[in-house]
PDB file of C-alpha atoms and ligand atoms in Angstrom:
ATOM      1  CA  UNK A   1      90.694  21.302  29.939  1.00 46.00           C
ATOM      2  CA  UNK A   2      90.260  19.935  26.439  1.00 50.00           C
ATOM      3  CA  UNK A   3      91.128  16.280  26.115  1.00 54.00           C
ATOM      4  CA  UNK A   4      92.499  16.655  22.626  1.00 53.00           C
ATOM      5  CA  UNK A   5      95.389  18.774  21.566  1.00 58.00           C
ATOM      6  CA  UNK A   6      95.040  18.361  17.824  1.00 64.00           C
ATOM      7  CA  UNK A   7      91.886  17.874  15.834  1.00 74.00           C
ATOM      8  CA  UNK A   8      91.280  18.318  12.158  1.00 81.00           C
ATOM      9  CA  UNK A   9      88.586  20.731  11.250  1.00 92.00           C
ATOM     10  CA  UNK A  10      86.241  20.716   8.316  1.00 95.00           C
ATOM     11  CA  UNK A  11      86.093  24.283   7.077  1.00 96.00           C
ATOM     12  CA  UNK A  12      83.034  26.000   5.691  1.00 97.00           C
ATOM     13  CA  UNK A  13      83.183  26.368   1.914  1.00 97.00           C
ATOM     14  CA  UNK A  14      81.822  29.645   0.540  1.00 97.00           C
ATOM     15  CA  UNK A  15      79.173  29.239  -2.125  1.00 96.00           C
ATOM     16  CA  UNK A  16      78.337  31.253  -5.222  1.00 95.00           C
ATOM     17  CA  UNK A  17      77.165  34.027  -5.352  1.00 93.00           C
ATOM     18  CA  UNK A  18      78.850  34.936  -2.027  1.00 96.00           C
ATOM     19  CA  UNK A  19      80.745  38.199  -2.727  1.00 97.00           C
ATOM     20  CA  UNK A  20      83.683  36.949  -0.626  1.00 98.00           C
ATOM     21  CA  UNK A  21      84.493  34.575  -3.501  1.00 98.00           C
ATOM     22  CA  UNK A  22      85.351  37.728  -5.493  1.00 98.00           C
ATOM     23  CA  UNK A  23      88.096  38.912  -3.161  1.00 98.00           C
ATOM     24  CA  UNK A  24      91.531  38.807  -4.782  1.00 98.00           C
ATOM     25  CA  UNK A  25      94.008  36.892  -2.612  1.00 98.00           C
ATOM     26  CA  UNK A  26      97.256  38.512  -1.454  1.00 98.00           C
ATOM     27  CA  UNK A  27     100.626  36.716  -1.611  1.00 98.00           C
ATOM     28  CA  UNK A  28     101.677  34.474   1.287  1.00 98.00           C
ATOM     29  CA  UNK A  29     104.641  36.047   3.056  1.00 97.00           C
ATOM     30  CA  UNK A  30     105.371  33.626   5.864  1.00 97.00           C
ATOM     31  CA  UNK A  31     104.968  29.846   5.813  1.00 98.00           C
ATOM     32  CA  UNK A  32     104.449  29.260   9.523  1.00 97.00           C
ATOM     33  CA  UNK A  33     102.736  26.693  11.773  1.00 96.00           C
ATOM     34  CA  UNK A  34      99.438  28.537  11.522  1.00 96.00           C
ATOM     35  CA  UNK A  35      99.531  28.142   7.739  1.00 97.00           C
ATOM     36  CA  UNK A  36     100.413  24.432   8.053  1.00 97.00           C
ATOM     37  CA  UNK A  37      97.322  23.902  10.227  1.00 96.00           C
ATOM     38  CA  UNK A  38      95.125  25.724   7.715  1.00 97.00           C
ATOM     39  CA  UNK A  39      96.567  23.564   4.916  1.00 97.00           C
ATOM     40  CA  UNK A  40      95.866  20.343   6.882  1.00 97.00           C
ATOM     41  CA  UNK A  41      92.319  21.504   7.544  1.00 97.00           C
ATOM     42  CA  UNK A  42      91.859  22.346   3.879  1.00 98.00           C
ATOM     43  CA  UNK A  43      92.924  18.807   2.884  1.00 97.00           C
ATOM     44  CA  UNK A  44      90.481  17.390   5.422  1.00 96.00           C
ATOM     45  CA  UNK A  45      87.750  19.608   3.976  1.00 97.00           C
ATOM     46  CA  UNK A  46      88.579  18.804   0.341  1.00 97.00           C
ATOM     47  CA  UNK A  47      88.789  15.026   0.863  1.00 96.00           C
ATOM     48  CA  UNK A  48      85.533  15.042   2.837  1.00 95.00           C
ATOM     49  CA  UNK A  49      83.642  17.093   0.239  1.00 94.00           C
ATOM     50  CA  UNK A  50      84.868  15.166  -1.857  1.00 94.00           C
ATOM     51  CA  UNK A  51      86.867  17.325  -4.217  1.00 95.00           C
ATOM     52  CA  UNK A  52      90.187  17.278  -6.047  1.00 97.00           C
ATOM     53  CA  UNK A  53      91.184  20.893  -5.525  1.00 98.00           C
ATOM     54  CA  UNK A  54      90.530  23.714  -3.095  1.00 98.00           C
ATOM     55  CA  UNK A  55      91.722  27.306  -3.101  1.00 98.00           C
ATOM     56  CA  UNK A  56      92.160  29.291   0.127  1.00 98.00           C
ATOM     57  CA  UNK A  57      89.593  31.807  -1.169  1.00 98.00           C
ATOM     58  CA  UNK A  58      86.906  29.102  -1.023  1.00 98.00           C
ATOM     59  CA  UNK A  59      87.347  28.768   2.742  1.00 98.00           C
ATOM     60  CA  UNK A  60      87.364  32.544   3.222  1.00 98.00           C
ATOM     61  CA  UNK A  61      91.136  32.859   3.547  1.00 98.00           C
ATOM     62  CA  UNK A  62      92.295  35.462   1.069  1.00 98.00           C
ATOM     63  CA  UNK A  63      95.911  34.467   0.613  1.00 98.00           C
ATOM     64  CA  UNK A  64      97.477  32.986  -2.508  1.00 98.00           C
ATOM     65  CA  UNK A  65      97.657  29.257  -1.998  1.00 98.00           C
ATOM     66  CA  UNK A  66      95.753  26.213  -3.090  1.00 98.00           C
ATOM     67  CA  UNK A  67      95.728  22.472  -2.628  1.00 98.00           C
ATOM     68  CA  UNK A  68      95.007  19.660  -5.069  1.00 98.00           C
ATOM     69  CA  UNK A  69      94.997  15.880  -5.234  1.00 97.00           C
ATOM     70  CA  UNK A  70      93.724  14.188  -8.359  1.00 96.00           C
ATOM     71  CA  UNK A  71      94.781  10.663  -7.354  1.00 96.00           C
ATOM     72  CA  UNK A  72      92.117   8.011  -6.752  1.00 93.00           C
ATOM     73  CA  UNK A  73      93.902   6.931  -3.555  1.00 95.00           C
ATOM     74  CA  UNK A  74      94.097  10.504  -2.217  1.00 94.00           C
ATOM     75  CA  UNK A  75      97.790  10.132  -1.627  1.00 95.00           C
ATOM     76  CA  UNK A  76      99.310  12.694  -3.997  1.00 97.00           C
ATOM     77  CA  UNK A  77      98.691  15.953  -2.199  1.00 98.00           C
ATOM     78  CA  UNK A  78      99.872  19.148  -3.834  1.00 98.00           C
ATOM     79  CA  UNK A  79     100.295  22.443  -2.028  1.00 98.00           C
ATOM     80  CA  UNK A  80     100.962  25.427  -4.279  1.00 98.00           C
ATOM     81  CA  UNK A  81     101.859  28.639  -2.485  1.00 98.00           C
ATOM     82  CA  UNK A  82     102.042  31.856  -4.538  1.00 98.00           C
ATOM     83  CA  UNK A  83     101.539  29.884  -7.777  1.00 98.00           C
ATOM     84  CA  UNK A  84     102.252  31.520 -11.087  1.00 98.00           C
ATOM     85  CA  UNK A  85     101.578  30.056 -14.513  1.00 98.00           C
ATOM     86  CA  UNK A  86     104.614  30.752 -16.657  1.00 98.00           C
ATOM     87  CA  UNK A  87     103.588  28.858 -19.790  1.00 98.00           C
ATOM     88  CA  UNK A  88     100.379  27.543 -21.331  1.00 98.00           C
ATOM     89  CA  UNK A  89      99.975  25.121 -24.211  1.00 97.00           C
ATOM     90  CA  UNK A  90      97.138  23.483 -26.083  1.00 97.00           C
ATOM     91  CA  UNK A  91      93.433  23.564 -25.389  1.00 95.00           C
ATOM     92  CA  UNK A  92      91.199  21.097 -23.666  1.00 92.00           C
ATOM     93  CA  UNK A  93      87.494  21.174 -22.852  1.00 94.00           C
ATOM     94  CA  UNK A  94      86.590  19.615 -19.521  1.00 93.00           C
ATOM     95  CA  UNK A  95      83.282  19.216 -17.751  1.00 93.00           C
ATOM     96  CA  UNK A  96      84.016  21.125 -14.545  1.00 95.00           C
ATOM     97  CA  UNK A  97      82.280  21.348 -11.234  1.00 95.00           C
ATOM     98  CA  UNK A  98      83.151  23.451  -8.218  1.00 96.00           C
ATOM     99  CA  UNK A  99      82.719  22.938  -4.480  1.00 97.00           C
ATOM    100  CA  UNK A 100      81.562  26.565  -4.357  1.00 97.00           C
ATOM    101  CA  UNK A 101      78.923  25.965  -7.047  1.00 95.00           C
ATOM    102  CA  UNK A 102      77.448  22.674  -5.817  1.00 92.00           C
ATOM    103  CA  UNK A 103      75.454  20.562  -8.221  1.00 88.00           C
ATOM    104  CA  UNK A 104      76.367  22.475 -11.352  1.00 91.00           C
ATOM    105  CA  UNK A 105      78.661  21.271 -14.139  1.00 92.00           C
ATOM    106  CA  UNK A 106      79.599  22.777 -17.444  1.00 93.00           C
ATOM    107  CA  UNK A 107      82.248  22.630 -20.146  1.00 92.00           C
ATOM    108  CA  UNK A 108      85.178  24.991 -19.782  1.00 94.00           C
ATOM    109  CA  UNK A 109      88.045  25.419 -22.206  1.00 94.00           C
ATOM    110  CA  UNK A 110      91.529  25.714 -20.698  1.00 96.00           C
ATOM    111  CA  UNK A 111      95.153  25.044 -21.582  1.00 97.00           C
ATOM    112  CA  UNK A 112      95.905  21.324 -21.429  1.00 95.00           C
ATOM    113  CA  UNK A 113      99.480  21.828 -20.380  1.00 98.00           C
ATOM    114  CA  UNK A 114     100.923  24.501 -18.111  1.00 98.00           C
ATOM    115  CA  UNK A 115     104.209  25.377 -16.480  1.00 98.00           C
ATOM    116  CA  UNK A 116     103.692  26.598 -12.955  1.00 98.00           C
ATOM    117  CA  UNK A 117     106.154  28.009 -10.459  1.00 98.00           C
ATOM    118  CA  UNK A 118     105.237  27.929  -6.772  1.00 98.00           C
ATOM    119  CA  UNK A 119     106.490  27.355  -3.256  1.00 98.00           C
ATOM    120  CA  UNK A 120     105.705  23.974  -1.715  1.00 98.00           C
ATOM    121  CA  UNK A 121     104.582  23.732   1.900  1.00 97.00           C
ATOM    122  CA  UNK A 122     108.194  23.545   3.054  1.00 97.00           C
ATOM    123  CA  UNK A 123     108.832  26.841   1.281  1.00 98.00           C
ATOM    124  CA  UNK A 124     110.955  25.311  -1.498  1.00 98.00           C
ATOM    125  CA  UNK A 125     110.717  26.933  -4.916  1.00 98.00           C
ATOM    126  CA  UNK A 126     109.268  24.513  -7.481  1.00 98.00           C
ATOM    127  CA  UNK A 127     108.756  24.697 -11.206  1.00 98.00           C
ATOM    128  CA  UNK A 128     106.619  21.993 -12.715  1.00 98.00           C
ATOM    129  CA  UNK A 129     104.947  21.080 -15.952  1.00 98.00           C
ATOM    130  CA  UNK A 130     101.405  19.842 -15.442  1.00 98.00           C
ATOM    131  CA  UNK A 131      99.053  18.263 -17.943  1.00 97.00           C
ATOM    132  CA  UNK A 132      95.523  16.889 -18.163  1.00 95.00           C
ATOM    133  CA  UNK A 133      93.297  16.978 -15.121  1.00 95.00           C
ATOM    134  CA  UNK A 134      95.986  18.393 -12.809  1.00 97.00           C
ATOM    135  CA  UNK A 135      96.565  21.303 -15.231  1.00 98.00           C
ATOM    136  CA  UNK A 136      92.813  21.971 -15.420  1.00 97.00           C
ATOM    137  CA  UNK A 137      92.504  21.781 -11.640  1.00 97.00           C
ATOM    138  CA  UNK A 138      95.381  24.185 -10.982  1.00 98.00           C
ATOM    139  CA  UNK A 139      94.049  26.718 -13.526  1.00 98.00           C
ATOM    140  CA  UNK A 140      90.596  26.493 -11.902  1.00 98.00           C
ATOM    141  CA  UNK A 141      92.062  27.037  -8.410  1.00 98.00           C
ATOM    142  CA  UNK A 142      94.311  29.912  -9.477  1.00 98.00           C
ATOM    143  CA  UNK A 143      91.173  31.564 -10.898  1.00 98.00           C
ATOM    144  CA  UNK A 144      89.637  31.333  -7.402  1.00 98.00           C
ATOM    145  CA  UNK A 145      92.643  33.215  -6.003  1.00 98.00           C
ATOM    146  CA  UNK A 146      91.905  35.959  -8.545  1.00 98.00           C
ATOM    147  CA  UNK A 147      88.255  36.072  -7.460  1.00 98.00           C
ATOM    148  CA  UNK A 148      87.134  34.280 -10.583  1.00 98.00           C
ATOM    149  CA  UNK A 149      84.719  31.350 -10.855  1.00 97.00           C
ATOM    150  CA  UNK A 150      84.253  28.804 -13.626  1.00 95.00           C
ATOM    151  CA  UNK A 151      80.708  30.055 -14.169  1.00 93.00           C
ATOM    152  CA  UNK A 152      82.290  33.369 -15.290  1.00 94.00           C
ATOM    153  CA  UNK A 153      83.214  31.559 -18.503  1.00 93.00           C
ATOM    154  CA  UNK A 154      79.532  30.879 -19.186  1.00 89.00           C
ATOM    155  CA  UNK A 155      76.990  33.253 -20.700  1.00 89.00           C
ATOM    156  CA  UNK A 156      75.040  35.578 -18.378  1.00 89.00           C
ATOM    157  CA  UNK A 157      71.859  33.611 -19.144  1.00 89.00           C
ATOM    158  CA  UNK A 158      73.504  30.382 -17.984  1.00 88.00           C
ATOM    159  CA  UNK A 159      74.885  32.081 -14.879  1.00 88.00           C
ATOM    160  CA  UNK A 160      71.385  33.280 -13.970  1.00 88.00           C
ATOM    161  CA  UNK A 161      70.204  29.710 -14.278  1.00 87.00           C
ATOM    162  CA  UNK A 162      72.962  28.553 -11.926  1.00 87.00           C
ATOM    163  CA  UNK A 163      71.969  31.202  -9.376  1.00 87.00           C
ATOM    164  CA  UNK A 164      68.349  30.087  -9.453  1.00 86.00           C
ATOM    165  CA  UNK A 165      69.218  26.420  -9.287  1.00 82.00           C
ATOM    166  CA  UNK A 166      71.529  26.929  -6.305  1.00 80.00           C
ATOM    167  CA  UNK A 167      68.889  28.972  -4.582  1.00 74.00           C
ATOM    168  CA  UNK A 168      66.410  26.142  -4.983  1.00 72.00           C
ATOM    169  CA  UNK A 169      68.619  23.249  -3.997  1.00 61.00           C
ATOM    170  CA  UNK A 170      71.473  24.309  -1.749  1.00 55.00           C
ATOM    171  CA  UNK A 171      72.156  20.776  -0.663  1.00 48.00           C
ATOM    172  CA  UNK A 172      72.272  19.101  -4.036  1.00 49.00           C
ATOM    173  CA  UNK A 173      75.427  17.038  -4.237  1.00 49.00           C
ATOM    174  CA  UNK A 174      77.109  15.338  -7.110  1.00 48.00           C
ATOM    175  CA  UNK A 175      79.286  12.260  -6.971  1.00 47.00           C
ATOM    176  CA  UNK A 176      81.428  13.329  -9.895  1.00 48.00           C
ATOM    177  CA  UNK A 177      85.110  13.439  -9.100  1.00 51.00           C
ATOM    178  CA  UNK A 178      85.762  16.693 -10.930  1.00 75.00           C
ATOM    179  CA  UNK A 179      84.826  18.969  -8.078  1.00 80.00           C
ATOM    180  CA  UNK A 180      87.307  21.770  -7.747  1.00 82.00           C
TER     181      UNK A 180
HETATM  182 ZN1   ZN B 201      86.129  25.763  -7.652  1.00 65.94          ZN
END
């Protein structure tokens, strides 16, 4: 018999250019205990990485939900289930990184304010305006759910470079906090 009933699990994060990162996620239909466990494990995985956002796609679960926490104290967890951006405003260029593209950072232009509707982990409908880093993070993670990566915004030449670099140094880690 196992001595422990409940243990958190660090999930394996898929890395570019894994084709599974290109799978488009399907909507979540039931928020059940199994999903709650996956969400807890995703937080464990994201905090350990460390990162500030993680989409289900990145851990090979192809359903539409993501988690985020941009706080320094790691105490403002967000769970966005079936998120939809209903409004975008302004433009902001941020140096982004990605847990699925370790060791690579580049500037990406995104809206600096968004309105997003989603279900929280209790299944309650939420509508929220997000700005700054949280807005960038949520746009980055929603892209993952669509099978899109931040390196898709770069030129093909740059993407080739990323591929080569990742091939050479799989284990390269960065201590930047903007890992999504
Ligand atoms: Zn990412």
